[in-house]
Amino acid sequence: MNTQQTVVPSDFILPVGQNVQKIIFITCIAFCLTPWVSPALTLLAGIGVAQLTGHPYIALNHKATHWLLQLSVIGLGFGMNAHSALQAGKQGFLFTVVSICSTLTFGYFLGRWLKVDAKSSYLISAGTAICGGSAIAAISPVIQAEEKQISVALGCVFILNAVALFLFPVAGHYFNLSQTQFGLWCAIAIHDTSSVVGAAGKYGNQALEIATTVKLARALWIIPVALISTALFKSPSAKIKIPYFIGWFVLAMVANTYLPAVKMVSPVFVAGAKAGLTLTLFLIGAGLSRRVLAAVGVKPLLQGVALWVAISVAALYAVLHWV
């Protein structure tokens, strides 16, 4: 007789069997891929699954979100025009430089004041300054961060990403931001590319194009920040992960702009990319179990919130007065 335990751990609210857990999870994925579901609702569904029944494939979650996000961002490139994207990139360059430098500096002093572990503090600051989980994943091996330090930073960033996805579109309408203003604000103030795209896409197509372009240009700052990190943490032998997918995004954008044959099939790629990003948000939410939330701790979360509020308010003031 098979005596294998089929009940998921007790930290989930509904202790269902593994087969039921998988059925619920796959059903939610199918539901999130329907055209009636918004990015915010998808993320909320993922968080609900994480708390109620759990993620049956949690060991694969990080790798799945990593590849799905990159492929989806490349797909979005097929819906963009290179000329307007270049203009958006130029417009957001100064905002990017100032915000990254100021966020890293403020994060350093804030982390010391709150007595947050140095590497956790640095990862939270880098994730807030550049591009959330991607920056943390790229910089953590460079500074030889431990698993707990990486988990704390990722948990903090993903919690705030979830809040931003709901809050930013509401705030954008409240302040009557234009498509350009909202796209820039999202790219600067929201951590992860997935949440940037989700919030901007809900606001409008022009906001989506500007936000995606500026955010990916911002992501390239992973490289110089990682190089600086090797000196700060004295780890010259560490390898730097270069976000090569951004180059494929640029190629997709150029192909859509100059090749008529590609432009004819571009809507198919864009539709697939948006579906992929929707699924990415669900998987991110499904990874936010109570264990992940509890691992963050009060002080790192305070640092993350303070940094995020500071950059959000400063960026909002900048786009309201100078864009």
CSV table of C-alpha atoms in Angstrom, one decimal:
chain,number,residue,atom,x,y,z
A,1,MET,CA,0.0,0.0,0.0
A,2,ASN,CA,1.3,3.5,-0.9
A,3,THR,CA,1.8,5.5,2.3
A,4,GLN,CA,3.4,8.5,0.6
A,5,GLN,CA,2.3,11.8,2.2
A,6,THR,CA,0.2,13.8,-0.3
A,7,VAL,CA,-0.7,16.8,1.8
A,8,VAL,CA,1.0,20.1,1.3
A,9,PRO,CA,2.8,21.8,4.2
A,10,SER,CA,0.6,23.3,6.9
A,11,ASP,CA,1.8,26.9,6.2
A,12,PHE,CA,-0.9,27.0,3.5
A,13,ILE,CA,-4.5,27.8,4.5
A,14,LEU,CA,-6.1,25.0,2.6
A,15,PRO,CA,-4.3,21.6,3.2
A,16,VAL,CA,-5.3,20.0,-0.1
A,17,GLY,CA,-3.7,17.0,-1.7
A,18,GLN,CA,-0.9,17.4,-4.3
A,19,ASN,CA,-3.1,16.5,-7.2
A,20,VAL,CA,-5.8,19.0,-6.2
A,21,GLN,CA,-3.0,21.6,-5.7
A,22,LYS,CA,-1.7,21.1,-9.2
A,23,ILE,CA,-5.3,21.2,-10.7
A,24,ILE,CA,-6.0,24.5,-9.0
A,25,PHE,CA,-2.6,25.9,-10.1
A,26,ILE,CA,-3.0,24.9,-13.8
A,27,THR,CA,-6.6,26.2,-13.8
A,28,CYS,CA,-5.5,29.6,-12.5
A,29,ILE,CA,-2.8,29.7,-15.3
A,30,ALA,CA,-5.5,29.0,-17.9
A,31,PHE,CA,-7.7,31.7,-16.4
A,32,CYS,CA,-4.9,34.2,-16.3
A,33,LEU,CA,-4.3,33.7,-20.1
A,34,THR,CA,-7.9,34.7,-21.0
A,35,PRO,CA,-8.4,38.2,-22.4
A,36,TRP,CA,-10.7,39.3,-19.5
A,37,VAL,CA,-7.9,39.3,-16.8
A,38,SER,CA,-5.9,42.4,-16.0
A,39,PRO,CA,-2.3,42.3,-14.9
A,40,ALA,CA,-3.2,43.4,-11.4
A,41,LEU,CA,-5.8,40.7,-11.1
A,42,THR,CA,-3.3,38.1,-12.4
A,43,LEU,CA,-0.8,39.1,-9.7
A,44,LEU,CA,-3.5,39.0,-7.1
A,45,ALA,CA,-4.5,35.5,-8.2
A,46,GLY,CA,-0.9,34.4,-7.8
A,47,ILE,CA,-0.7,35.8,-4.3
A,48,GLY,CA,-4.0,34.1,-3.5
A,49,VAL,CA,-2.7,30.7,-4.7
A,50,ALA,CA,0.5,31.2,-2.7
A,51,GLN,CA,-1.4,31.7,0.5
A,52,LEU,CA,-4.3,29.2,0.0
A,53,THR,CA,-2.9,26.1,-1.6
A,54,GLY,CA,0.8,26.9,-2.5
A,55,HIS,CA,2.9,26.6,-5.6
A,56,PRO,CA,3.3,22.9,-6.7
A,57,TYR,CA,6.3,23.7,-8.9
A,58,ILE,CA,8.0,26.3,-6.6
A,59,ALA,CA,11.5,24.8,-7.4
A,60,LEU,CA,11.1,25.8,-11.0
A,61,ASN,CA,9.5,29.2,-10.4
A,62,HIS,CA,12.5,31.4,-10.5
A,63,LYS,CA,13.9,30.0,-13.7
A,64,ALA,CA,10.4,30.0,-15.3
A,65,THR,CA,9.8,33.7,-14.5
A,66,HIS,CA,13.4,34.6,-15.6
A,67,TRP,CA,13.0,33.1,-19.1
A,68,LEU,CA,9.4,34.0,-19.6
A,69,LEU,CA,10.0,37.7,-18.7
A,70,GLN,CA,13.0,37.9,-21.1
A,71,LEU,CA,11.1,36.2,-24.0
A,72,SER,CA,8.1,38.4,-23.4
A,73,VAL,CA,10.1,41.6,-23.4
A,74,ILE,CA,11.7,40.6,-26.7
A,75,GLY,CA,8.2,40.0,-28.1
A,76,LEU,CA,7.2,43.5,-27.1
A,77,GLY,CA,10.0,44.9,-29.3
A,78,PHE,CA,8.0,43.7,-32.3
A,79,GLY,CA,5.3,46.3,-31.5
A,80,MET,CA,7.6,49.3,-31.2
A,81,ASN,CA,9.1,51.9,-33.5
A,82,ALA,CA,12.8,52.4,-33.3
A,83,HIS,CA,12.6,56.2,-33.9
A,84,SER,CA,10.1,56.9,-31.1
A,85,ALA,CA,11.8,54.5,-28.8
A,86,LEU,CA,15.2,56.3,-29.3
A,87,GLN,CA,13.5,59.6,-28.5
A,88,ALA,CA,12.0,58.1,-25.3
A,89,GLY,CA,15.4,56.7,-24.3
A,90,LYS,CA,17.0,60.2,-24.8
A,91,GLN,CA,14.3,61.8,-22.7
A,92,GLY,CA,14.7,59.3,-19.9
A,93,PHE,CA,18.5,59.3,-19.8
A,94,LEU,CA,19.0,62.2,-17.4
A,95,PHE,CA,16.2,60.9,-15.1
A,96,THR,CA,17.9,57.5,-15.1
A,97,VAL,CA,21.4,58.7,-14.2
A,98,VAL,CA,20.2,60.9,-11.4
A,99,SER,CA,17.8,58.4,-9.9
A,100,ILE,CA,20.2,55.5,-9.9
A,101,CYS,CA,23.0,57.5,-8.3
A,102,SER,CA,20.7,59.1,-5.7
A,103,THR,CA,18.9,55.8,-4.8
A,104,LEU,CA,22.2,53.9,-4.3
A,105,THR,CA,23.6,56.7,-2.1
A,106,PHE,CA,20.4,57.1,0.0
A,107,GLY,CA,20.1,53.3,0.3
A,108,TYR,CA,23.6,53.0,1.6
A,109,PHE,CA,23.1,55.5,4.4
A,110,LEU,CA,19.6,54.3,5.1
A,111,GLY,CA,20.8,50.7,5.4
A,112,ARG,CA,23.5,51.7,7.9
A,113,TRP,CA,21.1,53.7,10.0
A,114,LEU,CA,18.6,50.8,10.1
A,115,LYS,CA,21.5,48.4,10.7
A,116,VAL,CA,20.5,46.2,7.8
A,117,ASP,CA,23.1,43.6,6.8
A,118,ALA,CA,25.5,45.3,4.3
A,119,LYS,CA,24.9,42.9,1.4
A,120,SER,CA,21.1,42.7,1.9
A,121,SER,CA,21.0,46.5,2.0
A,122,TYR,CA,23.1,46.8,-1.2
A,123,LEU,CA,20.9,44.3,-3.1
A,124,ILE,CA,17.7,46.1,-2.0
A,125,SER,CA,19.2,49.5,-3.1
A,126,ALA,CA,20.4,48.1,-6.4
A,127,GLY,CA,17.0,46.4,-7.0
A,128,THR,CA,15.2,49.7,-6.3
A,129,ALA,CA,17.7,51.8,-8.4
A,130,ILE,CA,17.9,49.6,-11.5
A,131,CYS,CA,15.4,46.9,-12.3
A,132,GLY,CA,14.3,44.9,-9.3
A,133,GLY,CA,14.8,41.1,-9.4
A,134,SER,CA,17.0,41.2,-12.5
A,135,ALA,CA,19.5,43.6,-10.9
A,136,ILE,CA,19.5,41.5,-7.7
A,137,ALA,CA,20.1,38.3,-9.7
A,138,ALA,CA,22.9,39.8,-11.6
A,139,ILE,CA,24.7,41.6,-8.7
A,140,SER,CA,24.3,38.9,-6.0
A,141,PRO,CA,27.0,36.6,-7.4
A,142,VAL,CA,29.3,39.5,-7.9
A,143,ILE,CA,29.2,40.5,-4.2
A,144,GLN,CA,29.0,36.8,-3.2
A,145,ALA,CA,25.7,37.2,-1.4
A,146,GLU,CA,24.3,34.3,0.6
A,147,GLU,CA,20.9,32.7,-0.2
A,148,LYS,CA,19.2,34.4,2.8
A,149,GLN,CA,20.5,37.8,1.7
A,150,ILE,CA,19.2,37.3,-1.8
A,151,SER,CA,15.8,36.0,-0.6
A,152,VAL,CA,15.4,39.1,1.7
A,153,ALA,CA,16.1,41.5,-1.2
A,154,LEU,CA,13.9,39.6,-3.7
A,155,GLY,CA,11.0,39.3,-1.2
A,156,CYS,CA,11.2,43.0,-0.4
A,157,VAL,CA,11.2,44.0,-4.1
A,158,PHE,CA,8.4,41.7,-5.1
A,159,ILE,CA,6.2,42.8,-2.3
A,160,LEU,CA,6.6,46.5,-3.4
A,161,ASN,CA,6.1,45.5,-7.1
A,162,ALA,CA,2.7,44.0,-6.2
A,163,VAL,CA,1.7,47.3,-4.4
A,164,ALA,CA,3.0,49.4,-7.3
A,165,LEU,CA,1.0,47.5,-9.9
A,166,PHE,CA,-2.3,48.4,-8.1
A,167,LEU,CA,-1.3,51.9,-6.9
A,168,PHE,CA,0.4,53.5,-9.9
A,169,PRO,CA,-2.4,53.6,-12.5
A,170,VAL,CA,-4.7,55.0,-9.8
A,171,ALA,CA,-2.2,57.7,-8.9
A,172,GLY,CA,-1.5,58.4,-12.6
A,173,HIS,CA,-5.1,59.2,-13.2
A,174,TYR,CA,-5.4,61.2,-10.0
A,175,PHE,CA,-2.5,63.5,-11.0
A,176,ASN,CA,-3.8,63.5,-14.6
A,177,LEU,CA,-0.4,62.4,-16.0
A,178,SER,CA,0.0,62.2,-19.8
A,179,GLN,CA,1.0,59.0,-21.5
A,180,THR,CA,4.6,60.2,-21.7
A,181,GLN,CA,4.7,61.3,-18.0
A,182,PHE,CA,3.3,58.1,-16.8
A,183,GLY,CA,5.6,55.9,-18.9
A,184,LEU,CA,8.6,57.7,-17.5
A,185,TRP,CA,7.4,57.6,-14.0
A,186,CYS,CA,6.8,53.8,-14.2
A,187,ALA,CA,10.2,53.1,-15.7
A,188,ILE,CA,11.9,55.1,-12.9
A,189,ALA,CA,9.9,54.3,-9.8
A,190,ILE,CA,8.7,50.6,-10.3
A,191,HIS,CA,11.3,48.0,-9.6
A,192,ASP,CA,10.7,45.0,-12.0
A,193,THR,CA,10.1,45.2,-15.7
A,194,SER,CA,7.1,42.9,-15.5
A,195,SER,CA,5.3,45.3,-13.1
A,196,VAL,CA,6.4,48.3,-15.2
A,197,VAL,CA,4.9,46.8,-18.3
A,198,GLY,CA,1.7,45.7,-16.4
A,199,ALA,CA,1.1,49.2,-15.0
A,200,ALA,CA,2.0,51.1,-18.2
A,201,GLY,CA,0.0,48.8,-20.4
A,202,LYS,CA,-3.1,49.4,-18.3
A,203,TYR,CA,-2.5,53.2,-18.8
A,204,GLY,CA,-2.1,53.2,-22.5
A,205,ASN,CA,-0.1,52.0,-25.5
A,206,GLN,CA,2.1,55.1,-25.7
A,207,ALA,CA,2.9,54.8,-21.9
A,208,LEU,CA,3.8,51.1,-22.5
A,209,GLU,CA,6.2,51.9,-25.3
A,210,ILE,CA,8.0,54.7,-23.3
A,211,ALA,CA,8.0,52.7,-20.1
A,212,THR,CA,9.5,49.6,-21.7
A,213,THR,CA,12.2,51.4,-23.6
A,214,VAL,CA,13.3,53.6,-20.7
A,215,LYS,CA,13.2,50.6,-18.3
A,216,LEU,CA,15.4,48.4,-20.6
A,217,ALA,CA,17.8,51.3,-21.1
A,218,ARG,CA,17.9,51.5,-17.3
A,219,ALA,CA,18.6,47.8,-17.0
A,220,LEU,CA,21.9,48.2,-18.9
A,221,TRP,CA,23.2,50.0,-15.8
A,222,ILE,CA,23.5,46.6,-14.3
A,223,ILE,CA,26.9,46.3,-16.0
A,224,PRO,CA,28.6,49.4,-14.6
A,225,VAL,CA,27.0,48.9,-11.2
A,226,ALA,CA,28.2,45.3,-11.1
A,227,LEU,CA,31.7,46.4,-12.0
A,228,ILE,CA,31.7,49.0,-9.2
A,229,SER,CA,30.3,46.3,-6.9
A,230,THR,CA,33.3,44.0,-7.4
A,231,ALA,CA,35.6,46.8,-6.1
A,232,LEU,CA,33.3,47.7,-3.2
A,233,PHE,CA,33.0,44.1,-2.0
A,234,LYS,CA,36.5,43.1,-3.1
A,235,SER,CA,35.4,40.1,-5.3
A,236,PRO,CA,37.4,40.6,-8.6
A,237,SER,CA,37.0,36.9,-9.6
A,238,ALA,CA,33.2,37.0,-9.7
A,239,LYS,CA,31.4,36.9,-13.1
A,240,ILE,CA,29.0,39.6,-14.2
A,241,LYS,CA,25.7,38.5,-15.8
A,242,ILE,CA,25.1,40.7,-18.9
A,243,PRO,CA,21.4,41.2,-19.9
A,244,TYR,CA,21.9,40.1,-23.5
A,245,PHE,CA,18.1,39.8,-24.0
A,246,ILE,CA,18.0,43.6,-24.3
A,247,GLY,CA,20.0,43.3,-27.5
A,248,TRP,CA,17.4,41.0,-28.9
A,249,PHE,CA,14.7,43.4,-27.9
A,250,VAL,CA,16.4,46.2,-29.9
A,251,LEU,CA,16.8,43.8,-32.9
A,252,ALA,CA,13.0,43.0,-32.8
A,253,MET,CA,12.2,46.7,-32.6
A,254,VAL,CA,14.5,47.5,-35.6
A,255,ALA,CA,13.0,44.6,-37.6
A,256,ASN,CA,9.5,45.9,-36.9
A,257,THR,CA,10.4,49.4,-38.0
A,258,TYR,CA,12.3,48.6,-41.2
A,259,LEU,CA,11.1,45.2,-42.5
A,260,PRO,CA,7.5,45.2,-43.9
A,261,ALA,CA,7.3,41.4,-43.8
A,262,VAL,CA,8.1,41.4,-40.0
A,263,LYS,CA,5.6,44.2,-39.4
A,264,MET,CA,2.8,42.0,-40.9
A,265,VAL,CA,3.2,39.3,-38.3
A,266,SER,CA,4.3,41.6,-35.4
A,267,PRO,CA,0.8,41.7,-33.8
A,268,VAL,CA,1.1,37.9,-33.2
A,269,PHE,CA,4.4,38.3,-31.4
A,270,VAL,CA,3.1,41.2,-29.3
A,271,ALA,CA,-0.1,39.3,-28.3
A,272,GLY,CA,2.1,36.4,-27.2
A,273,ALA,CA,4.4,38.7,-25.3
A,274,LYS,CA,1.5,40.3,-23.4
A,275,ALA,CA,0.2,36.9,-22.5
A,276,GLY,CA,3.7,35.9,-21.3
A,277,LEU,CA,4.0,38.9,-19.1
A,278,THR,CA,0.6,38.3,-17.6
A,279,LEU,CA,1.7,34.7,-16.8
A,280,THR,CA,5.0,36.1,-15.4
A,281,LEU,CA,3.0,38.3,-12.9
A,282,PHE,CA,1.0,35.3,-11.8
A,283,LEU,CA,4.1,33.2,-11.2
A,284,ILE,CA,5.7,36.1,-9.3
A,285,GLY,CA,2.6,36.3,-7.1
A,286,ALA,CA,2.5,32.5,-6.6
A,287,GLY,CA,6.1,32.7,-5.3
A,288,LEU,CA,5.2,35.1,-2.5
A,289,SER,CA,4.4,32.5,0.1
A,290,ARG,CA,4.1,33.3,3.8
A,291,ARG,CA,7.6,31.9,4.3
A,292,VAL,CA,9.0,34.4,1.7
A,293,LEU,CA,7.2,37.3,3.3
A,294,ALA,CA,8.3,36.3,6.8
A,295,ALA,CA,11.9,36.0,5.7
A,296,VAL,CA,12.1,39.6,4.7
A,297,GLY,CA,12.1,41.0,8.2
A,298,VAL,CA,11.0,44.5,9.4
A,299,LYS,CA,14.2,46.5,8.9
A,300,PRO,CA,14.9,45.4,5.3
A,301,LEU,CA,11.3,46.0,4.4
A,302,LEU,CA,11.5,49.5,6.0
A,303,GLN,CA,14.6,50.3,4.0
A,304,GLY,CA,12.9,49.0,0.8
A,305,VAL,CA,9.7,51.0,1.5
A,306,ALA,CA,11.6,54.2,2.3
A,307,LEU,CA,13.7,54.0,-0.8
A,308,TRP,CA,10.7,53.2,-3.0
A,309,VAL,CA,8.6,56.1,-1.6
A,310,ALA,CA,11.5,58.5,-2.0
A,311,ILE,CA,12.2,57.6,-5.6
A,312,SER,CA,8.5,57.5,-6.5
A,313,VAL,CA,7.8,60.9,-5.0
A,314,ALA,CA,10.9,62.5,-6.5
A,315,ALA,CA,10.2,61.0,-9.9
A,316,LEU,CA,6.6,62.1,-9.8
A,317,TYR,CA,7.6,65.7,-9.0
A,318,ALA,CA,10.2,65.6,-11.8
A,319,VAL,CA,7.7,64.4,-14.5
A,320,LEU,CA,5.0,66.8,-13.3
A,321,HIS,CA,7.3,69.8,-13.6
A,322,TRP,CA,9.9,69.0,-16.3
A,323,VAL,CA,8.2,66.7,-18.8
